[in-house]
């Protein structure tokens, strides 16, 4: 379904809508630039913009990059700049890159849960030829929290996950989560102990517990850089290569 606005898409179409400009079908053939689209998920009552860059070849991996809270909105631009350190690394390889932009207020309560579920639905409905056994999800800060939630809600869906400066359980009520669901996805978490924006406690807890269970878990834990450690992590660590080494069975 091709629509020009979220309002039209909600009023005229069914449950799940991929709204795009016609240029998508041309751009996807040759690995073009990050083209702009809108996605509407009527079931979760949410509409948000996203950018997508198709790989040059078919059946290539898909990287889903989730931004921090400062890039929320509907301009379909801020998430591009927020994720710049990531896709600069990814452009070195032939892969598909998806950049959703969370609406304002999506970082709390029911709105956050709706956004998280809609990310998975968008990937399900994405009309692109990519390898669905190699879907990787990476997120920073608020995006890192979303990554933890997605891995928990949809085990065995992502081939690997990299939550940076995030957390699954920021209120420290760890017993409300079944940690066994996290074992099913390879995870590389990264955080800094001096982060005052998003406390490190949740990542410390789950990294330690997952190691006890023999899970495929890597944990980069620094004691400096605070809530800016993500930039150095993305520039210096081989997170992309690690992701590409993972594949669903």
CSV table of C-alpha atoms in Angstrom, one decimal:
chain,number,residue,atom,x,y,z
A,1,UNK,CA,0.0,0.0,0.0
A,2,UNK,CA,1.4,3.4,-1.0
A,3,UNK,CA,0.2,6.3,1.1
A,4,UNK,CA,1.4,9.8,1.6
A,5,UNK,CA,0.5,10.2,5.3
A,6,UNK,CA,0.0,8.2,8.4
A,7,UNK,CA,-3.5,9.6,8.8
A,8,UNK,CA,-4.6,8.4,5.4
A,9,UNK,CA,-3.1,5.0,6.0
A,10,UNK,CA,-4.8,4.5,9.3
A,11,UNK,CA,-8.2,5.5,8.0
A,12,UNK,CA,-8.2,3.6,4.7
A,13,UNK,CA,-6.3,0.4,5.2
A,14,UNK,CA,-6.1,-2.8,7.2
A,15,UNK,CA,-4.2,-3.9,10.2
A,16,UNK,CA,-0.6,-3.5,9.1
A,17,UNK,CA,0.5,-1.0,6.4
A,18,UNK,CA,3.9,-0.4,4.8
A,19,UNK,CA,3.6,3.1,3.4
A,20,UNK,CA,6.3,4.1,1.0
A,21,UNK,CA,7.1,6.2,-2.0
A,22,UNK,CA,7.5,4.3,-5.3
A,23,UNK,CA,11.2,5.0,-5.4
A,24,UNK,CA,11.7,2.2,-2.9
A,25,UNK,CA,11.2,-0.4,-5.6
A,26,UNK,CA,14.0,1.2,-7.6
A,27,UNK,CA,16.4,2.0,-4.8
A,28,UNK,CA,16.4,-1.5,-3.4
A,29,UNK,CA,17.8,-3.0,-6.6
A,30,UNK,CA,21.2,-1.3,-6.4
A,31,UNK,CA,21.9,-0.5,-2.8
A,32,UNK,CA,20.8,3.1,-3.0
A,33,UNK,CA,20.8,5.8,-0.3
A,34,UNK,CA,18.8,5.8,2.9
A,35,UNK,CA,15.3,6.4,1.5
A,36,UNK,CA,12.4,7.7,3.6
A,37,UNK,CA,9.2,5.9,4.4
A,38,UNK,CA,6.4,5.7,6.9
A,39,UNK,CA,5.0,2.6,8.7
A,40,UNK,CA,1.6,2.2,10.3
A,41,UNK,CA,0.7,-0.5,12.7
A,42,UNK,CA,-3.0,-0.3,13.5
A,43,UNK,CA,-3.0,-3.1,16.0
A,44,UNK,CA,-0.5,-1.2,18.2
A,45,UNK,CA,-2.0,2.2,17.3
A,46,UNK,CA,1.3,3.7,16.1
A,47,UNK,CA,2.7,5.3,13.0
A,48,UNK,CA,6.3,6.3,12.7
A,49,UNK,CA,8.9,7.2,10.0
A,50,UNK,CA,11.9,5.1,9.1
A,51,UNK,CA,14.8,5.0,6.7
A,52,UNK,CA,15.9,2.0,4.8
A,53,UNK,CA,19.0,1.2,2.7
A,54,UNK,CA,18.8,-1.9,0.6
A,55,UNK,CA,21.8,-4.1,0.0
A,56,UNK,CA,23.2,-4.5,-3.5
A,57,UNK,CA,22.7,-8.2,-3.6
A,58,UNK,CA,19.7,-10.3,-2.5
A,59,UNK,CA,19.5,-12.4,0.6
A,60,UNK,CA,21.9,-10.2,2.6
A,61,UNK,CA,21.7,-9.6,6.4
A,62,UNK,CA,19.5,-6.9,7.9
A,63,UNK,CA,20.7,-4.6,10.7
A,64,UNK,CA,18.1,-2.8,12.7
A,65,UNK,CA,19.5,0.3,14.4
A,66,UNK,CA,17.6,1.9,17.3
A,67,UNK,CA,18.4,5.4,18.4
A,68,UNK,CA,18.5,7.2,21.7
A,69,UNK,CA,15.7,9.3,23.3
A,70,UNK,CA,17.1,12.5,21.9
A,71,UNK,CA,16.3,11.4,18.3
A,72,UNK,CA,12.6,10.8,18.9
A,73,UNK,CA,10.2,12.7,16.7
A,74,UNK,CA,8.8,12.5,13.2
A,75,UNK,CA,11.2,14.4,11.0
A,76,UNK,CA,12.9,11.1,9.7
A,77,UNK,CA,16.3,12.8,10.1
A,78,UNK,CA,17.5,12.7,13.7
A,79,UNK,CA,17.8,9.0,13.8
A,80,UNK,CA,20.2,9.2,10.8
A,81,UNK,CA,22.6,11.5,12.7
A,82,UNK,CA,22.2,9.5,16.0
A,83,UNK,CA,23.2,6.3,14.2
A,84,UNK,CA,26.0,7.8,12.2
A,85,UNK,CA,28.8,5.9,14.0
A,86,UNK,CA,27.0,2.6,13.4
A,87,UNK,CA,26.2,2.8,9.7
A,88,UNK,CA,29.6,4.2,8.8
A,89,UNK,CA,30.9,0.8,9.9
A,90,UNK,CA,28.1,-1.1,8.2
A,91,UNK,CA,28.6,0.6,4.9
A,92,UNK,CA,31.8,-1.3,4.6
A,93,UNK,CA,29.8,-4.5,4.0
A,94,UNK,CA,26.9,-5.3,1.8
A,95,UNK,CA,23.9,-5.4,4.1
A,96,UNK,CA,20.4,-4.0,4.5
A,97,UNK,CA,20.0,-1.2,7.2
A,98,UNK,CA,16.7,-0.2,8.8
A,99,UNK,CA,16.5,3.0,10.9
A,100,UNK,CA,13.1,3.5,12.6
A,101,UNK,CA,12.3,6.7,14.4
A,102,UNK,CA,10.3,6.5,17.6
A,103,UNK,CA,7.5,9.0,18.1
A,104,UNK,CA,7.8,11.5,21.0
A,105,UNK,CA,6.9,9.8,24.3
A,106,UNK,CA,7.8,6.3,23.1
A,107,UNK,CA,10.3,5.9,25.9
A,108,UNK,CA,7.9,5.0,28.7
A,109,UNK,CA,4.9,2.9,29.6
A,110,UNK,CA,2.5,1.5,27.1
A,111,UNK,CA,3.7,3.7,24.3
A,112,UNK,CA,7.2,2.1,24.6
A,113,UNK,CA,5.7,-1.4,24.5
A,114,UNK,CA,3.7,-0.5,21.4
A,115,UNK,CA,6.7,0.9,19.6
A,116,UNK,CA,8.8,-2.1,20.5
A,117,UNK,CA,6.2,-4.6,19.2
A,118,UNK,CA,5.8,-2.5,16.0
A,119,UNK,CA,9.5,-2.7,15.2
A,120,UNK,CA,9.2,-6.4,15.0
A,121,UNK,CA,6.1,-6.1,12.9
A,122,UNK,CA,7.8,-3.7,10.5
A,123,UNK,CA,10.6,-6.2,10.0
A,124,UNK,CA,8.1,-8.9,9.4
A,125,UNK,CA,6.3,-6.8,6.7
A,126,UNK,CA,9.3,-5.2,5.1
A,127,UNK,CA,9.1,-6.0,1.4
A,128,UNK,CA,12.8,-6.5,0.9
A,129,UNK,CA,14.8,-9.6,-0.1
A,130,UNK,CA,17.0,-10.1,3.0
A,131,UNK,CA,18.2,-13.2,4.9
A,132,UNK,CA,15.7,-13.6,7.7
A,133,UNK,CA,18.1,-15.9,9.6
A,134,UNK,CA,20.5,-13.0,9.9
A,135,UNK,CA,18.6,-10.1,11.5
A,136,UNK,CA,20.7,-8.1,13.9
A,137,UNK,CA,19.5,-5.5,16.3
A,138,UNK,CA,21.6,-2.8,17.8
A,139,UNK,CA,20.5,0.1,20.1
A,140,UNK,CA,21.9,3.0,22.1
A,141,UNK,CA,20.5,4.2,25.4
A,142,UNK,CA,16.7,4.2,25.0
A,143,UNK,CA,17.4,2.1,21.9
A,144,UNK,CA,19.5,-0.2,24.0
A,145,UNK,CA,16.6,-0.7,26.4
A,146,UNK,CA,14.4,-1.5,23.4
A,147,UNK,CA,16.9,-4.1,22.2
A,148,UNK,CA,16.7,-5.9,25.6
A,149,UNK,CA,12.9,-5.9,25.4
A,150,UNK,CA,12.8,-7.1,21.9
A,151,UNK,CA,15.2,-10.0,22.6
A,152,UNK,CA,13.1,-10.9,25.7
A,153,UNK,CA,9.7,-10.7,23.9
A,154,UNK,CA,10.8,-12.4,20.7
A,155,UNK,CA,13.4,-15.1,21.5
A,156,UNK,CA,15.0,-16.8,18.6
A,157,UNK,CA,14.0,-14.1,16.2
A,158,UNK,CA,17.2,-12.1,16.1
A,159,UNK,CA,20.5,-13.7,15.2
A,160,UNK,CA,22.3,-11.4,17.5
A,161,UNK,CA,21.7,-8.3,19.6
A,162,UNK,CA,23.9,-5.4,20.8
A,163,UNK,CA,22.3,-3.2,23.5
A,164,UNK,CA,24.6,-0.3,24.4
A,165,UNK,CA,24.0,1.9,27.5
A,166,UNK,CA,20.6,0.3,27.9
A,167,UNK,CA,19.0,-2.1,30.4
A,168,UNK,CA,16.2,-4.7,30.6
A,169,UNK,CA,15.1,-3.9,34.2
A,170,UNK,CA,16.0,-0.5,35.3
A,171,UNK,CA,13.8,-0.7,38.5
A,172,UNK,CA,15.9,-3.7,39.6
A,173,UNK,CA,12.9,-6.0,40.0
A,174,UNK,CA,14.8,-8.7,38.3
A,175,UNK,CA,12.6,-11.6,39.3
A,176,UNK,CA,9.7,-10.4,37.0
A,177,UNK,CA,11.7,-11.5,34.0
A,178,UNK,CA,12.3,-15.1,32.9
A,179,UNK,CA,16.0,-15.0,32.2
A,180,UNK,CA,15.8,-18.3,30.3
A,181,UNK,CA,14.2,-16.4,27.4
A,182,UNK,CA,17.4,-14.3,27.0
A,183,UNK,CA,19.6,-17.3,26.7
A,184,UNK,CA,18.2,-18.0,23.2
A,185,UNK,CA,19.9,-14.9,21.6
A,186,UNK,CA,23.6,-14.1,21.4
A,187,UNK,CA,24.0,-10.7,23.2
A,188,UNK,CA,26.9,-8.2,23.3
A,189,UNK,CA,26.1,-5.6,25.9
A,190,UNK,CA,28.2,-2.5,26.6
A,191,UNK,CA,28.0,0.0,29.4
A,192,UNK,CA,30.1,2.3,31.6
A,193,UNK,CA,30.0,2.3,35.4
A,194,UNK,CA,30.0,6.1,35.5
A,195,UNK,CA,26.9,6.4,33.3
A,196,UNK,CA,24.5,8.7,35.3
A,197,UNK,CA,21.7,8.7,32.6
A,198,UNK,CA,21.1,5.0,32.4
A,199,UNK,CA,22.4,3.1,35.4
A,200,UNK,CA,24.6,0.1,34.8
A,201,UNK,CA,23.0,-2.2,37.4
A,202,UNK,CA,20.7,-4.0,35.0
A,203,UNK,CA,23.4,-4.8,32.5
A,204,UNK,CA,25.7,-6.0,35.4
A,205,UNK,CA,23.1,-8.3,36.7
A,206,UNK,CA,22.0,-9.9,33.4
A,207,UNK,CA,25.5,-10.2,32.0
A,208,UNK,CA,26.6,-12.1,35.2
A,209,UNK,CA,23.5,-14.3,35.3
A,210,UNK,CA,23.7,-15.2,31.6
A,211,UNK,CA,27.3,-16.2,31.9
A,212,UNK,CA,26.3,-18.5,34.8
A,213,UNK,CA,23.8,-20.1,32.4
A,214,UNK,CA,26.4,-20.6,29.7
A,215,UNK,CA,24.7,-18.2,27.3
A,216,UNK,CA,26.4,-16.6,24.3
A,217,UNK,CA,27.0,-13.3,26.1
A,218,UNK,CA,29.8,-10.7,25.7
A,219,UNK,CA,30.0,-7.7,28.1
A,220,UNK,CA,32.1,-4.6,27.5
A,221,UNK,CA,32.2,-2.8,30.9
A,222,UNK,CA,34.2,0.4,31.1
A,223,UNK,CA,34.7,2.8,34.0
A,224,UNK,CA,34.9,6.0,32.0
A,225,UNK,CA,33.2,8.0,29.2
A,226,UNK,CA,29.8,7.9,31.1
A,227,UNK,CA,26.8,8.2,28.8
A,228,UNK,CA,29.0,9.0,25.8
A,229,UNK,CA,30.8,5.6,25.8
A,230,UNK,CA,28.7,4.4,22.8
A,231,UNK,CA,30.7,6.5,20.3
A,232,UNK,CA,34.0,5.0,21.3
A,233,UNK,CA,32.5,1.5,21.5
A,234,UNK,CA,31.1,1.7,17.9
A,235,UNK,CA,34.3,3.0,16.5
A,236,UNK,CA,36.8,0.7,18.2
A,237,UNK,CA,35.0,-2.6,18.9
A,238,UNK,CA,34.3,-5.3,16.2
A,239,UNK,CA,30.6,-5.5,17.0
A,240,UNK,CA,29.6,-5.7,13.3
A,241,UNK,CA,31.9,-8.6,12.6
A,242,UNK,CA,30.7,-10.4,15.7
A,243,UNK,CA,27.1,-10.0,14.6
A,244,UNK,CA,27.8,-11.3,11.1
A,245,UNK,CA,29.3,-14.4,12.6
A,246,UNK,CA,25.9,-15.3,14.1
A,247,UNK,CA,23.0,-16.9,12.2
A,248,UNK,CA,19.8,-18.6,13.3
A,249,UNK,CA,19.6,-22.3,12.8
